[in-house]
Amino acid sequence: MTMNTNTLPGRADVVVIGAGIVGNSLVHHLADLGWSSIVLLDKGPLPDPGGSTGHASNFIFPVDHSKEIVDLTADSMRQYEKLGVLTTCGGIEIARTEAREEELRRRMSSAVTWDIDAELIGPDRAVELVPFMNRDIIRLAFWTPSVAVVDPLQAGALMREQAAATADLTVSANTEVLGIETIAGHVTKVRTDRGDIETETVVVACGVWSPRIARMAGATIPLTPAVHQMIDVGPIPELAATGVEIAYPIVRDMDTFMYERQSGADLEVGSYAHRPILHDPEDIPSVAAAQLSPTQLPFTAEDFDPQMEDALELFGSILDREDAGVRHAINGLLSLTPDGSPLLGETPEVKGLWSAAAVWIKEGPGVGRMLAECMTHGSAEIDLHGADIARFYPNQRTRAHIRERTSEGFNKTYGIVHPREQWLSSRQQRLSPFYEREGVLGAEFFEVGGWERPHWYESNRPLLEEMAEFGHKFLQDRPHEWDRRWWSPIINAEHLAMRQRVAMIDLSAFAHFEVAGPGVLDYIQRMIVANADRRVGRLIYTPVLAPNGGFRSDLTVVRMADDRYRVITGGSDGARDAAWFSRNVPADGSVTFTDLTSATCTLGLWGPRARDVLASVTDDDVTDDGFGFATARHITVGTVPVLALRVSYVGELGWELHAPFDQGRVLWDIIAEAGAPHGIIPAGIGVYGTTGRMEKGYRLMGAELTSEYTPVDAGLALKKVKEHDFIGKDGYLQAREHEPIAEMCILTVDDHHDSSGMRRYPQGGEPILSVRGERVVDRIGRPSYVTSAGSGPSVGAYLLMAYLPVEQAEEGNRLLVQYMGERYPVTVARAGRTPLFDPDDSRMKG
Amino acid sequence: MLVLIEHNGEVAASSLEALTVARAIADDLGEPVEAVVFTAGTDADPSGPTLGGVSAAEEEALRSRLERLGVSAIHSVAHPELATYSPERWGESLAQLIRRVEPSAVVAAGTDRGNEIMAQAAARADLPLATNCSAVASAPPDDPGATSQNGAGAQHWRLTRVRQGGMLLEDAELAAPVALATIVPGSAEPNDDATHDSSGAARAGQPMAVEVFEPRFDDAFVASRLVERTTRDAGVSLATARVVVSGGRGVGSADGFASLEELAKLTAGAVGCSRVVTNNGWRPHSDQVGQTGTKVNPDLYIACGISGATQHWVGCMGAKAILAINTDADAPMVDRATYAVIGDVADVVPAIVDEIHRRAH
Amino acid sequence: MEVLVCVKRVPASGGTPQLTDDGQRVDTRNLAFTVGPHEECAVEEAIRLVAEHGGAVTVLSVGPAEADEQLRYAISMGADRGVLVETGADELDPQATAAAITGAVRRLEAERAPFDLILFGNESPDAGNYQVGVRVACALGLPIVGGIKGIDIDDGARHARLRRDVPAGVEVYEVSLPAAAAVKEGLNLPRYPSMRGRLRARKAELDELSARLPDAGAGTGAGDIDTVPSEIAIGRGGLRKMRLRQPEEKRTETVVLGRGPEAAPAIVDILEELDMV
């Protein structure tokens, strides 16, 4: 036996645990990228080791709202096709309700953005494609001709073969991992029941078992096995007559959260509508103990059977007969994560231990390729930011959080999820010292990383009338429920009040790290693009790049002392940044990394009256001469020692006030009281994150800033390139040398009226089209789409941000944006970094 | 102690095993072993090893054989109504014999027929029955109070039963005035000569007694009637074949069995199959090997394209050797086999047939 | 004709059965439950017989409350009604099981019509006692033959012909109705329940009876005994399960003779060695 050997090598460059679609793809691509000694283990037999790959329904719908998932899926489909294991059958998503019709229109926008052939069709056309459906319950359908079924087991076998052809690959089935050893937080050895393997790189690609395996090394892979129920009904003569595995398009009955697909003579009916049924990774049966396979658990009819009525309603003509039997029924296990995204990348806890978990069949091959790139080059062609396993804070890696969020998230699989939709479970986990005060003020809390952050304050409702007097009434206007869901016009009123007077904003979700030691200058220089060798007290806003020169994050660095820096980053990226900064600390001990997040609260104070307010409560000099822009100093506010940073994300004069967490409430009360005479208001993240920042054209990590765009594209390239080497420098230099390809732009919506006369407001993600309706794509194939959308109350316009090809990035250029099936005229208002509001930053720097 | 002997002139192998087990228990208890033989008359029963009538010469051979096996007496059960097999009448006969003889135990082979007769006898004598035992021993109870129901005159036995076709064992206690047990085939190496006990001493050499026992049936006795019996055409029976060539999903179709048939013919073996095959209608259910089909004990079991699910495994695990032919090197059947060939049944089996032909010339 | 089918809730087989720590039962946390292949055939046969000869199929199970799942499965296949004799979580010995069934049959026959045919599985897939059907038939005075793979009803003559495979061939028995039979897989190919059937079964009302063993430890004061009208009196039999265990599996090192047709000579060598060709 050549490929299946029980003799494990004593050493390997990499050990991949799990021979499902992800593990197989990964070894294939690692071999492609030149890795030489590779071991692939699975505790089950081959070709089907008994994980989720073996029982998945294996169909692929390419359209999704997430760019990352779309790209991974498209890459995977190309790989499956190349391997000859992809059968195109087409797919139809059915709307039974009006809300779903809207969702299908939104889906159509995503299809246009990502250039996937798709069409909205009526019931007649739908039943032409799948004649067994009940036409009467179909209102609208979304037809994607490229929907396909694949054979992931065959794909895996071929990928192993290809890997074996170019690398020294050892595939060992029926091999159980007994332990993963580490020394000083780094992987050193995998112990198995067939011998030990020394290695510095281990990939956990074990699907639902991943948490169990990662724990052996002391790492957390935050997923839970959960049940997805499927039944097989047949034989159905109409399907048998086709003589093939699949002849009809796959149908997703979106409103009932179910799908129906032909499988030979049978119709497979699957559901995401039943109650969430979670399992513990520890309780998954062994291969020997399992009845079918470890991930095909006994069917629980009481959960599924009620939904059969829905299937009978749509497919009654072939399902509702006595001779078509339920021939097979399983509770199939799949992996759910707290936010629904995969878990990819090096684990934050253990160096050399990588996670390739919570991946669906539709993403498997692409994930393998991207992860192989990351493991080889440090970054990948597709930005995996949203899937980075390091994105979770400790509270989000707990069993309780995982179970609550996945329970809530399961029924969103086919649900209609608003882009701003908030989770209802596992809330109030991280509370700032201002929380109680905010509650009294009627704060509407949104969550990030477990933090509760006020998005707006009901106490500010009276501002709506007050601000209306200034001619801003149109900014309250969002007549469509979808457009105003998880939103309030109060945000706009808070914005205007801040610009007129002064606002206090809770920014306690910021992550704060201190890096210090004799080697810190070298270290920080290597981590960031900007020159860190500045005088003490200097505040530096800088991109942080991935090794390929793409964006990893943007953040603020303050030189606190010659050998000490403070790094401040946003709440949504704090965990990733903490992992990145701590992972890169030199091994020689010359730099220490300390996370100060839980010790520090932050209150933003901004607006024309900010200095008046602050001056009234501190003896320290806060004049422009004494406390210039882009500097940081310790000051005393009442009894509170404060690290004040003269900086602004909303374009106003003011400070971030960083205080000891335990004195936060005192600080809040002092500022609120001192601000009262100046008309201070509390303002929410709606202002800070959207309206204020967009008027200033500030880029947001994960929206405008991704690893697929360079600082040059984003307009964030610095004038000079520092001497010192830094991560991503080569790519950065290359990007600077090239002619610019795309430019970040601000667009304004010229006319909000749809064909029925209702005013609509795009929410982000929509495709940008030329006035002739053609997609706008830059010369390296990147499509233009709305990266952020929001009101600009002070500029009197609704703003969209988007990368445009340089030839389109001209102020005054007219374009279209497609939203919910209709197109709206837009105009490029700004190309590049100059903000629409206060273009010379005089308010902020004054 | 009584042992029910199935015979067809020759004592059935399964009864030999039962006898061997009974012999050992009886030695422990210092009791004699007596055989129960149905000798109904002259209506010879051709359906395999049974207790039907035999010729005088055969009966003499049987007697001397049983004598050599350490049997001290034969209870010859005779009645005209027993000429053909009837579960109810044979069971009733045995129940009546038990009442007459009052043995400490009755042991039979755990064959279909052995279990059927013993179940009938147990029901009619209102006694518990432990079927498919792999070990039986007399022993005091663990918990004397627990078996109050059968307390009066009850003897206590410890035994091990085979469950789920052999995937599990059950340790059990039997408390009864007369212990009824059947012995699962394959649980003991049959002892051919029991003229000496385990210490090597010759057993008391009294001549073997033959006692005829005539059961009584009243006119209203309810019984099924064997009205038709067809004998399988010449061919090797699955249960007794030395070689079984068995096919599973990997054979691919009903036609795919042609080469398996040929190999079976060349090796004087029988063709078997897995449950998937009968469910697909490729072979009749009578060919099915497994928990719900036939359990086989050949010298060689050739598993062609059979993955080796538990339900199948328990049907063939009694084989002395297993050859697995499978494309999947990690299939459970390959893992458990003595020999394995990794390859497609459609290529490998015809090649074996060719090779046999080649060597024959 | 009225047909009764007796079914037992058993863990579905598949992998190696795992045991609970006390060895008292199979660990069923990850196992589905079923009636086993023999009994599935019995249900199927009953449905077909009733379809041909008229009447109704009653399915009876003695076991835990959860056995309603198996009764509903039979109903989803097409059985008309289900009767659950609830005996609690512990497995009964075969005598007690037979007594519970016998008691239930007598009660059902007294309340409704007598059964013409009572079908059992040849043996349960788990305990495999090979005797419950025989005991019930004897108690009810019915003829019974085991291992049945063919049933023909001569309704007019009130006869049934029962066919079974034996090692040497085929035997056919004739019984007068009412009768019983213990059937084997191969009798027919059982249908899968339709979706409509499953929905019907979910809503079906089951008849519930119960049967309890006398509690060994409980006091026997007259005042303690509740006389529950639906309770069937049964006694403990003489066979008592102590514990289950896994047999030692003899692990053999597999000798790989080769790949594909090239392995043929090595195979024939073995056949010659074993004197088989």
PDB file of N, CA, C and O in Angstrom, chain B residues 88 116 127 129 149 161 167 169 171 173 175 225 227-228 230 232 242 275 285 291-292 310 334 338 340 342 359, chain C residues 14 125 127-128 131 135 144 149 161 168 170 172 174 185 236 238 240 242-243 245 254-255 257 260 269 274:
ATOM      1  N   GLU B  88     -44.463 -27.987  18.030  1.00  0.00           N
ATOM      2  CA  GLU B  88     -45.283 -28.103  19.239  1.00  0.00           C
ATOM      3  C   GLU B  88     -45.192 -29.506  19.817  1.00  0.00           C
ATOM      4  O   GLU B  88     -45.047 -29.682  21.032  1.00  0.00           O
ATOM      5  N   GLU B 116     -35.901 -23.795  18.927  1.00  0.00           N
ATOM      6  CA  GLU B 116     -37.357 -23.884  18.779  1.00  0.00           C
ATOM      7  C   GLU B 116     -37.930 -24.962  19.706  1.00  0.00           C
ATOM      8  O   GLU B 116     -38.921 -24.721  20.409  1.00  0.00           O
ATOM      9  N   LEU B 127     -40.719 -23.360  32.505  1.00  0.00           N
ATOM     10  CA  LEU B 127     -39.351 -23.231  33.001  1.00  0.00           C
ATOM     11  C   LEU B 127     -38.661 -22.103  32.247  1.00  0.00           C
ATOM     12  O   LEU B 127     -38.995 -21.846  31.093  1.00  0.00           O
ATOM     13  N   LEU B 129     -35.572 -20.456  30.150  1.00  0.00           N
ATOM     14  CA  LEU B 129     -34.665 -21.017  29.150  1.00  0.00           C
ATOM     15  C   LEU B 129     -33.608 -19.968  28.819  1.00  0.00           C
ATOM     16  O   LEU B 129     -33.932 -18.813  28.562  1.00  0.00           O
ATOM     17  N   GLN B 149     -39.225 -16.050  43.058  1.00  0.00           N
ATOM     18  CA  GLN B 149     -40.303 -16.689  42.290  1.00  0.00           C
ATOM     19  C   GLN B 149     -40.029 -18.153  41.999  1.00  0.00           C
ATOM     20  O   GLN B 149     -40.921 -18.976  41.997  1.00  0.00           O
ATOM     21  N   ARG B 161     -24.456 -15.662  27.914  1.00  0.00           N
ATOM     22  CA  ARG B 161     -25.240 -15.735  26.681  1.00  0.00           C
ATOM     23  C   ARG B 161     -24.620 -14.824  25.629  1.00  0.00           C
ATOM     24  O   ARG B 161     -24.043 -13.795  25.931  1.00  0.00           O
ATOM     25  N   MET B 167     -22.010  -9.712  19.146  1.00  0.00           N
ATOM     26  CA  MET B 167     -21.299  -8.468  19.428  1.00  0.00           C
ATOM     27  C   MET B 167     -21.181  -8.236  20.928  1.00  0.00           C
ATOM     28  O   MET B 167     -20.310  -7.513  21.380  1.00  0.00           O
ATOM     29  N   LEU B 169     -21.743 -10.037  25.051  1.00  0.00           N
ATOM     30  CA  LEU B 169     -21.979 -11.190  25.907  1.00  0.00           C
ATOM     31  C   LEU B 169     -22.798 -10.727  27.103  1.00  0.00           C
ATOM     32  O   LEU B 169     -22.661  -9.596  27.561  1.00  0.00           O
ATOM     33  N   ASP B 171     -23.678 -11.898  30.941  1.00  0.00           N
ATOM     34  CA  ASP B 171     -23.539 -12.798  32.078  1.00  0.00           C
ATOM     35  C   ASP B 171     -24.886 -12.833  32.773  1.00  0.00           C
ATOM     36  O   ASP B 171     -25.459 -11.780  33.070  1.00  0.00           O
ATOM     37  N   GLU B 173     -27.830 -15.134  35.414  1.00  0.00           N
ATOM     38  CA  GLU B 173     -28.102 -16.189  36.386  1.00  0.00           C
ATOM     39  C   GLU B 173     -29.401 -16.866  36.022  1.00  0.00           C
ATOM     40  O   GLU B 173     -30.359 -16.210  35.618  1.00  0.00           O
ATOM     41  N   ALA B 175     -32.200 -19.408  37.622  1.00  0.00           N
ATOM     42  CA  ALA B 175     -32.669 -20.106  38.822  1.00  0.00           C
ATOM     43  C   ALA B 175     -33.898 -20.900  38.429  1.00  0.00           C
ATOM     44  O   ALA B 175     -34.896 -20.309  38.009  1.00  0.00           O
ATOM     45  N   ARG B 225     -48.648 -28.256  11.100  1.00  0.00           N
ATOM     46  CA  ARG B 225     -48.366 -29.502  10.371  1.00  0.00           C
ATOM     47  C   ARG B 225     -47.388 -29.212   9.259  1.00  0.00           C
ATOM     48  O   ARG B 225     -47.599 -28.313   8.433  1.00  0.00           O
ATOM     49  N   VAL B 227     -46.317 -29.756   5.919  1.00  0.00           N
ATOM     50  CA  VAL B 227     -47.073 -30.318   4.792  1.00  0.00           C
ATOM     51  C   VAL B 227     -46.237 -30.399   3.519  1.00  0.00           C
ATOM     52  O   VAL B 227     -46.661 -30.991   2.539  1.00  0.00           O
ATOM     53  N   GLU B 228     -45.105 -29.776   3.525  1.00  0.00           N
ATOM     54  CA  GLU B 228     -44.343 -29.747   2.295  1.00  0.00           C
ATOM     55  C   GLU B 228     -42.887 -29.567   2.657  1.00  0.00           C
ATOM     56  O   GLU B 228     -42.553 -28.810   3.572  1.00  0.00           O
ATOM     57  N   THR B 230     -39.166 -29.219   0.559  1.00  0.00           N
ATOM     58  CA  THR B 230     -38.365 -29.309  -0.663  1.00  0.00           C
ATOM     59  C   THR B 230     -36.905 -29.229  -0.259  1.00  0.00           C
ATOM     60  O   THR B 230     -36.532 -28.464   0.623  1.00  0.00           O
ATOM     61  N   ARG B 232     -33.076 -28.467  -1.111  1.00  0.00           N
ATOM     62  CA  ARG B 232     -32.268 -27.642  -2.000  1.00  0.00           C
ATOM     63  C   ARG B 232     -31.568 -28.521  -3.012  1.00  0.00           C
ATOM     64  O   ARG B 232     -31.124 -29.615  -2.680  1.00  0.00           O
ATOM     65  N   ARG B 242     -17.209 -25.153   3.342  1.00  0.00           N
ATOM     66  CA  ARG B 242     -15.832 -24.899   3.800  1.00  0.00           C
ATOM     67  C   ARG B 242     -15.351 -23.551   3.270  1.00  0.00           C
ATOM     68  O   ARG B 242     -14.504 -22.901   3.867  1.00  0.00           O
ATOM     69  N   ARG B 275     -26.247  -7.612   3.373  1.00  0.00           N
ATOM     70  CA  ARG B 275     -27.642  -7.174   3.452  1.00  0.00           C
ATOM     71  C   ARG B 275     -27.974  -6.179   2.336  1.00  0.00           C
ATOM     72  O   ARG B 275     -29.074  -6.173   1.806  1.00  0.00           O
ATOM     73  N   HIS B 285     -32.721 -13.634  -0.235  1.00  0.00           N
ATOM     74  CA  HIS B 285     -32.377 -13.441   1.167  1.00  0.00           C
ATOM     75  C   HIS B 285     -31.689 -14.664   1.756  1.00  0.00           C
ATOM     76  O   HIS B 285     -30.886 -14.550   2.685  1.00  0.00           O
ATOM     77  N   GLN B 291     -26.296 -10.930  10.880  1.00  0.00           N
ATOM     78  CA  GLN B 291     -27.099 -11.112  12.084  1.00  0.00           C
ATOM     79  C   GLN B 291     -28.519 -11.549  11.757  1.00  0.00           C
ATOM     80  O   GLN B 291     -29.097 -12.356  12.462  1.00  0.00           O
ATOM     81  N   THR B 292     -29.083 -10.988  10.700  1.00  0.00           N
ATOM     82  CA  THR B 292     -30.450 -11.356  10.359  1.00  0.00           C
ATOM     83  C   THR B 292     -30.496 -12.376   9.229  1.00  0.00           C
ATOM     84  O   THR B 292     -31.559 -12.708   8.738  1.00  0.00           O
ATOM     85  N   THR B 310     -21.175  -4.041  11.170  1.00  0.00           N
ATOM     86  CA  THR B 310     -21.316  -4.962  12.297  1.00  0.00           C
ATOM     87  C   THR B 310     -22.315  -6.072  12.014  1.00  0.00           C
ATOM     88  O   THR B 310     -22.073  -7.227  12.313  1.00  0.00           O
ATOM     89  N   VAL B 334     -11.398  -5.181   5.690  1.00  0.00           N
ATOM     90  CA  VAL B 334      -9.972  -5.338   5.374  1.00  0.00           C
ATOM     91  C   VAL B 334      -9.166  -5.341   6.678  1.00  0.00           C
ATOM     92  O   VAL B 334      -8.270  -6.154   6.874  1.00  0.00           O
ATOM     93  N   THR B 338      -7.867 -11.804   7.562  1.00  0.00           N
ATOM     94  CA  THR B 338      -6.573 -12.468   7.660  1.00  0.00           C
ATOM     95  C   THR B 338      -5.712 -12.039   6.480  1.00  0.00           C
ATOM     96  O   THR B 338      -4.543 -11.742   6.600  1.00  0.00           O
ATOM     97  N   ALA B 340      -5.790  -9.717   2.664  1.00  0.00           N
ATOM     98  CA  ALA B 340      -6.514  -8.676   1.946  1.00  0.00           C
ATOM     99  C   ALA B 340      -5.896  -8.446   0.578  1.00  0.00           C
ATOM    100  O   ALA B 340      -4.681  -8.589   0.402  1.00  0.00           O
ATOM    101  N   ILE B 342      -6.200  -5.350  -2.238  1.00  0.00           N
ATOM    102  CA  ILE B 342      -6.783  -4.045  -2.500  1.00  0.00           C
ATOM    103  C   ILE B 342      -7.038  -3.954  -3.999  1.00  0.00           C
ATOM    104  O   ILE B 342      -6.102  -3.946  -4.803  1.00  0.00           O
ATOM    105  N   ARG B 359      -3.631 -23.272 -13.486  1.00  0.00           N
ATOM    106  CA  ARG B 359      -2.874 -24.280 -12.738  1.00  0.00           C
ATOM    107  C   ARG B 359      -3.430 -25.675 -12.946  1.00  0.00           C
ATOM    108  O   ARG B 359      -2.728 -26.661 -12.784  1.00  0.00           O
TER     109      ARG B 359
ATOM    110  N   GLY C  14     -25.121  -0.981  14.237  1.00  0.00           N
ATOM    111  CA  GLY C  14     -24.315  -0.272  13.246  1.00  0.00           C
ATOM    112  C   GLY C  14     -22.874  -0.434  13.627  1.00  0.00           C
ATOM    113  O   GLY C  14     -22.164  -1.286  13.122  1.00  0.00           O
ATOM    114  N   PRO C 125     -33.279  -8.386  18.081  1.00  0.00           N
ATOM    115  CA  PRO C 125     -31.893  -8.184  17.649  1.00  0.00           C
ATOM    116  C   PRO C 125     -30.935  -7.986  18.819  1.00  0.00           C
ATOM    117  O   PRO C 125     -29.749  -8.200  18.677  1.00  0.00           O
ATOM    118  N   ALA C 127     -31.504  -8.913  22.673  1.00  0.00           N
ATOM    119  CA  ALA C 127     -31.412  -9.997  23.654  1.00  0.00           C
ATOM    120  C   ALA C 127     -31.351 -11.356  22.969  1.00  0.00           C
ATOM    121  O   ALA C 127     -30.666 -12.267  23.416  1.00  0.00           O
ATOM    122  N   GLY C 128     -32.103 -11.534  21.894  1.00  0.00           N
ATOM    123  CA  GLY C 128     -32.054 -12.789  21.148  1.00  0.00           C
ATOM    124  C   GLY C 128     -32.421 -14.002  21.989  1.00  0.00           C
ATOM    125  O   GLY C 128     -31.701 -14.992  22.001  1.00  0.00           O
ATOM    126  N   GLN C 131     -37.672 -17.054  22.217  1.00  0.00           N
ATOM    127  CA  GLN C 131     -38.698 -17.806  22.940  1.00  0.00           C
ATOM    128  C   GLN C 131     -39.954 -17.042  23.288  1.00  0.00           C
ATOM    129  O   GLN C 131     -40.944 -17.652  23.665  1.00  0.00           O
ATOM    130  N   ARG C 135     -43.634 -18.719  23.825  1.00  0.00           N
ATOM    131  CA  ARG C 135     -44.300 -18.710  25.135  1.00  0.00           C
ATOM    132  C   ARG C 135     -45.703 -18.110  25.048  1.00  0.00           C
ATOM    133  O   ARG C 135     -46.647 -18.610  25.653  1.00  0.00           O
ATOM    134  N   ILE C 144     -47.481 -22.254  16.580  1.00  0.00           N
ATOM    135  CA  ILE C 144     -46.493 -21.255  16.153  1.00  0.00           C
ATOM    136  C   ILE C 144     -45.310 -21.952  15.498  1.00  0.00           C
ATOM    137  O   ILE C 144     -44.861 -22.996  15.958  1.00  0.00           O
ATOM    138  N   LYS C 149     -40.595 -17.159   6.406  1.00  0.00           N
ATOM    139  CA  LYS C 149     -40.276 -16.223   5.320  1.00  0.00           C
ATOM    140  C   LYS C 149     -41.358 -16.182   4.249  1.00  0.00           C
ATOM    141  O   LYS C 149     -41.128 -15.634   3.164  1.00  0.00           O
ATOM    142  N   ARG C 161     -50.594 -21.008   5.460  1.00  0.00           N
ATOM    143  CA  ARG C 161     -49.400 -21.805   5.139  1.00  0.00           C
ATOM    144  C   ARG C 161     -48.180 -20.943   5.417  1.00  0.00           C
ATOM    145  O   ARG C 161     -48.089 -19.804   4.964  1.00  0.00           O
ATOM    146  N   ALA C 168     -31.393 -27.585   4.879  1.00  0.00           N
ATOM    147  CA  ALA C 168     -31.425 -28.478   3.724  1.00  0.00           C
ATOM    148  C   ALA C 168     -32.379 -28.017   2.632  1.00  0.00           C
ATOM    149  O   ALA C 168     -32.389 -28.586   1.547  1.00  0.00           O
ATOM    150  N   VAL C 170     -36.501 -26.129   2.096  1.00  0.00           N
ATOM    151  CA  VAL C 170     -37.634 -25.290   2.501  1.00  0.00           C
ATOM    152  C   VAL C 170     -38.688 -26.174   3.143  1.00  0.00           C
ATOM    153  O   VAL C 170     -38.942 -27.285   2.666  1.00  0.00           O
ATOM    154  N   VAL C 172     -42.766 -26.173   4.561  1.00  0.00           N
ATOM    155  CA  VAL C 172     -44.029 -25.435   4.605  1.00  0.00           C
ATOM    156  C   VAL C 172     -44.915 -26.074   5.666  1.00  0.00           C
ATOM    157  O   VAL C 172     -45.078 -27.297   5.693  1.00  0.00           O
ATOM    158  N   GLU C 174     -48.662 -25.988   7.780  1.00  0.00           N
ATOM    159  CA  GLU C 174     -50.029 -25.494   7.712  1.00  0.00           C
ATOM    160  C   GLU C 174     -50.541 -25.341   9.134  1.00  0.00           C
ATOM    161  O   GLU C 174     -50.301 -26.202   9.983  1.00  0.00           O
ATOM    162  N   GLU C 185     -36.357 -11.747   8.557  1.00  0.00           N
ATOM    163  CA  GLU C 185     -36.054 -10.871   7.436  1.00  0.00           C
ATOM    164  C   GLU C 185     -35.975 -11.711   6.177  1.00  0.00           C
ATOM    165  O   GLU C 185     -35.503 -12.846   6.209  1.00  0.00           O
ATOM    166  N   ARG C 236     -41.661 -12.269  37.784  1.00  0.00           N
ATOM    167  CA  ARG C 236     -40.300 -12.337  37.284  1.00  0.00           C
ATOM    168  C   ARG C 236     -39.973 -13.768  36.869  1.00  0.00           C
ATOM    169  O   ARG C 236     -40.343 -14.713  37.554  1.00  0.00           O
ATOM    170  N   GLY C 238     -37.111 -16.842  35.539  1.00  0.00           N
ATOM    171  CA  GLY C 238     -35.941 -17.416  36.202  1.00  0.00           C
ATOM    172  C   GLY C 238     -34.608 -16.991  35.624  1.00  0.00           C
ATOM    173  O   GLY C 238     -33.568 -17.300  36.185  1.00  0.00           O
ATOM    174  N   ARG C 240     -31.976 -14.157  34.773  1.00  0.00           N
ATOM    175  CA  ARG C 240     -31.719 -12.795  35.229  1.00  0.00           C
ATOM    176  C   ARG C 240     -30.413 -12.299  34.656  1.00  0.00           C
ATOM    177  O   ARG C 240     -29.354 -12.883  34.862  1.00  0.00           O
ATOM    178  N   MET C 242     -27.222 -10.301  34.530  1.00  0.00           N
ATOM    179  CA  MET C 242     -26.364  -9.692  35.543  1.00  0.00           C
ATOM    180  C   MET C 242     -25.626  -8.495  34.944  1.00  0.00           C
ATOM    181  O   MET C 242     -25.673  -7.405  35.461  1.00  0.00           O
ATOM    182  N   ARG C 243     -24.910  -8.750  33.893  1.00  0.00           N
ATOM    183  CA  ARG C 243     -24.245  -7.625  33.247  1.00  0.00           C
ATOM    184  C   ARG C 243     -23.896  -7.989  31.814  1.00  0.00           C
ATOM    185  O   ARG C 243     -23.793  -9.169  31.466  1.00  0.00           O
ATOM    186  N   ARG C 245     -21.145  -7.493  28.621  1.00  0.00           N
ATOM    187  CA  ARG C 245     -19.738  -7.141  28.386  1.00  0.00           C
ATOM    188  C   ARG C 245     -19.399  -7.396  26.926  1.00  0.00           C
ATOM    189  O   ARG C 245     -20.136  -8.103  26.218  1.00  0.00           O
ATOM    190  N   THR C 254      -3.526  -8.025   9.364  1.00  0.00           N
ATOM    191  CA  THR C 254      -3.936  -8.346   8.006  1.00  0.00           C
ATOM    192  C   THR C 254      -2.710  -8.475   7.095  1.00  0.00           C
ATOM    193  O   THR C 254      -1.858  -7.593   7.084  1.00  0.00           O
ATOM    194  N   VAL C 255      -2.656  -9.595   6.375  1.00  0.00           N
ATOM    195  CA  VAL C 255      -1.581  -9.766   5.397  1.00  0.00           C
ATOM    196  C   VAL C 255      -2.112  -9.272   4.052  1.00  0.00           C
ATOM    197  O   VAL C 255      -3.085  -9.816   3.523  1.00  0.00           O
ATOM    198  N   LEU C 257      -2.053  -9.189   0.367  1.00  0.00           N
ATOM    199  CA  LEU C 257      -1.485 -10.061  -0.663  1.00  0.00           C
ATOM    200  C   LEU C 257      -1.107  -9.282  -1.910  1.00  0.00           C
ATOM    201  O   LEU C 257      -0.382  -9.797  -2.755  1.00  0.00           O
ATOM    202  N   GLY C 260      -5.018  -5.456  -6.875  1.00  0.00           N
ATOM    203  CA  GLY C 260      -5.600  -5.799  -8.168  1.00  0.00           C
ATOM    204  C   GLY C 260      -5.338  -7.244  -8.576  1.00  0.00           C
ATOM    205  O   GLY C 260      -5.010  -8.097  -7.742  1.00  0.00           O
ATOM    206  N   ASP C 269      -2.481 -19.674  -4.152  1.00  0.00           N
ATOM    207  CA  ASP C 269      -1.552 -20.394  -3.257  1.00  0.00           C
ATOM    208  C   ASP C 269      -2.238 -20.745  -1.948  1.00  0.00           C
ATOM    209  O   ASP C 269      -2.115 -21.857  -1.439  1.00  0.00           O
ATOM    210  N   LEU C 274      -4.935 -24.605   1.649  1.00  0.00           N
ATOM    211  CA  LEU C 274      -6.095 -25.038   2.429  1.00  0.00           C
ATOM    212  C   LEU C 274      -6.820 -26.204   1.739  1.00  0.00           C
ATOM    213  O   LEU C 274      -7.890 -26.616   2.186  1.00  0.00           O
TER     214      LEU C 274
END
